[in-house]
mmCIF file of C-alpha atoms in Angstrom:
data_model
loop_
_atom_site.group_PDB
_atom_site.id
_atom_site.type_symbol
_atom_site.label_atom_id
_atom_site.label_comp_id
_atom_site.label_asym_id
_atom_site.label_seq_id
_atom_site.Cartn_x
_atom_site.Cartn_y
_atom_site.Cartn_z
ATOM 1 C CA MET A 1 -211.484 23.794 91.464
ATOM 2 C CA SER A 2 -210.609 27.466 91.825
ATOM 3 C CA ARG A 3 -208.644 29.203 89.148
ATOM 4 C CA LEU A 4 -205.895 31.718 89.690
ATOM 5 C CA PRO A 5 -206.721 35.331 88.864
ATOM 6 C CA THR A 6 -205.382 36.422 85.504
ATOM 7 C CA THR A 7 -202.749 39.080 86.005
ATOM 8 C CA PRO A 8 -199.979 40.161 83.649
ATOM 9 C CA ILE A 9 -197.438 38.126 85.636
ATOM 10 C CA THR A 10 -199.500 34.905 85.417
ATOM 11 C CA VAL A 11 -199.937 35.417 81.671
ATOM 12 C CA PHE A 12 -196.194 36.005 81.292
ATOM 13 C CA HIS A 13 -195.480 32.955 83.449
ATOM 14 C CA GLY A 14 -197.697 30.798 81.209
ATOM 15 C CA LEU A 15 -196.031 32.118 78.066
ATOM 16 C CA LEU A 16 -192.590 31.521 79.534
ATOM 17 C CA LEU A 17 -193.449 27.931 80.471
ATOM 18 C CA GLY A 18 -194.879 27.382 76.981
ATOM 19 C CA ALA A 19 -191.692 28.708 75.385
ATOM 20 C CA VAL A 20 -189.529 26.424 77.532
ATOM 21 C CA ALA A 21 -191.726 23.431 76.679
ATOM 22 C CA ALA A 22 -191.534 24.327 72.979
ATOM 23 C CA ALA A 23 -187.747 24.583 73.069
ATOM 24 C CA LEU A 24 -187.341 21.282 74.902
ATOM 25 C CA THR A 25 -189.816 19.441 72.672
ATOM 26 C CA THR A 26 -188.288 20.792 69.476
ATOM 27 C CA GLY A 27 -184.809 19.859 70.711
ATOM 28 C CA LEU A 28 -185.945 16.332 71.532
ATOM 29 C CA LEU A 29 -187.559 15.993 68.107
ATOM 30 C CA ARG A 30 -184.269 17.167 66.563
ATOM 31 C CA LEU A 31 -182.362 14.471 68.461
ATOM 32 C CA ILE A 32 -184.887 11.744 67.627
ATOM 33 C CA LEU A 33 -185.445 12.599 63.952
ATOM 34 C CA GLY A 34 -181.903 13.706 63.124
ATOM 35 C CA HIS A 35 -183.157 16.907 61.464
ATOM 36 C CA TRP A 36 -185.265 19.887 62.432
ATOM 37 C CA PRO A 37 -188.974 19.009 62.408
ATOM 38 C CA PRO A 38 -191.436 20.971 60.279
ATOM 39 C CA PRO A 39 -192.926 23.904 62.231
ATOM 40 C CA LEU A 40 -196.424 22.406 62.342
ATOM 41 C CA THR A 41 -195.121 19.114 63.738
ATOM 42 C CA ALA A 42 -193.121 20.937 66.393
ATOM 43 C CA CYS A 43 -196.135 23.088 67.315
ATOM 44 C CA LEU A 44 -198.531 20.144 67.571
ATOM 45 C CA THR A 45 -196.072 18.054 69.560
ATOM 46 C CA THR A 46 -195.366 20.945 71.930
ATOM 47 C CA ASN A 47 -199.074 21.522 72.513
ATOM 48 C CA ALA A 48 -199.543 17.811 73.219
ATOM 49 C CA VAL A 49 -196.685 17.879 75.743
ATOM 50 C CA ILE A 50 -198.103 20.977 77.468
ATOM 51 C CA TYR A 51 -201.611 19.479 77.581
ATOM 52 C CA CYS A 52 -200.433 16.128 78.984
ATOM 53 C CA THR A 53 -198.234 17.806 81.582
ATOM 54 C CA SER A 54 -201.098 20.068 82.642
ATOM 55 C CA TRP A 55 -203.407 17.063 82.929
ATOM 56 C CA LEU A 56 -200.895 15.135 85.045
ATOM 57 C CA ILE A 57 -200.333 18.092 87.382
ATOM 58 C CA ASN A 58 -204.087 18.576 87.851
ATOM 59 C CA PHE A 59 -204.567 14.836 88.415
ATOM 60 C CA ARG A 60 -201.867 14.798 91.110
ATOM 61 C CA ARG A 61 -203.355 17.905 92.753
ATOM 62 C CA ILE A 62 -206.834 16.346 92.857
ATOM 63 C CA ARG A 63 -205.482 13.103 94.341
ATOM 64 C CA GLN A 64 -203.546 15.054 96.972
ATOM 65 C CA GLN A 65 -206.669 17.027 97.910
ATOM 66 C CA GLN A 66 -208.657 13.794 98.197
ATOM 67 C CA ARG A 67 -205.994 12.233 100.444
ATOM 68 C CA LEU A 68 -205.919 15.307 102.683
ATOM 69 C CA LYS A 69 -209.720 15.400 102.881
ATOM 70 C CA ALA A 70 -209.821 11.709 103.832
ATOM 71 C CA LEU A 71 -207.125 12.315 106.447
ATOM 72 C CA TYR A 72 -208.978 15.244 108.015
ATOM 73 C CA ASP A 73 -212.333 13.436 107.921
ATOM 74 C CA GLN A 74 -211.008 10.577 110.080
ATOM 75 C CA PRO A 75 -211.818 10.825 113.771
ATOM 76 C CA ALA A 76 -208.871 11.682 115.977
ATOM 77 C CA HIS A 77 -207.280 8.976 118.132
ATOM 78 C CA GLY A 78 -209.473 8.348 121.161
ATOM 79 C CA GLU A 79 -212.314 10.476 119.801
ATOM 80 C CA GLY A 80 -215.835 9.137 119.237
ATOM 81 C CA THR A 81 -216.683 5.488 118.738
#
């Protein structure tokens, strides 16, 4: 799988997405627990959310690529045997 080139905008984009995920996760923990979570708990939970989301996105991308490859590898209608 090819990786995107690292440019200042992609680094900023990653940091921005991480900050949004941290804010959302910390807010959800606040609603669930009824008080602000300790910083380490918020950090670990946020990293887990980011990791799981990244894994799911990559999994969906791989499945989509496999479906497209299977679609293009099929012979066209009326072609071949």
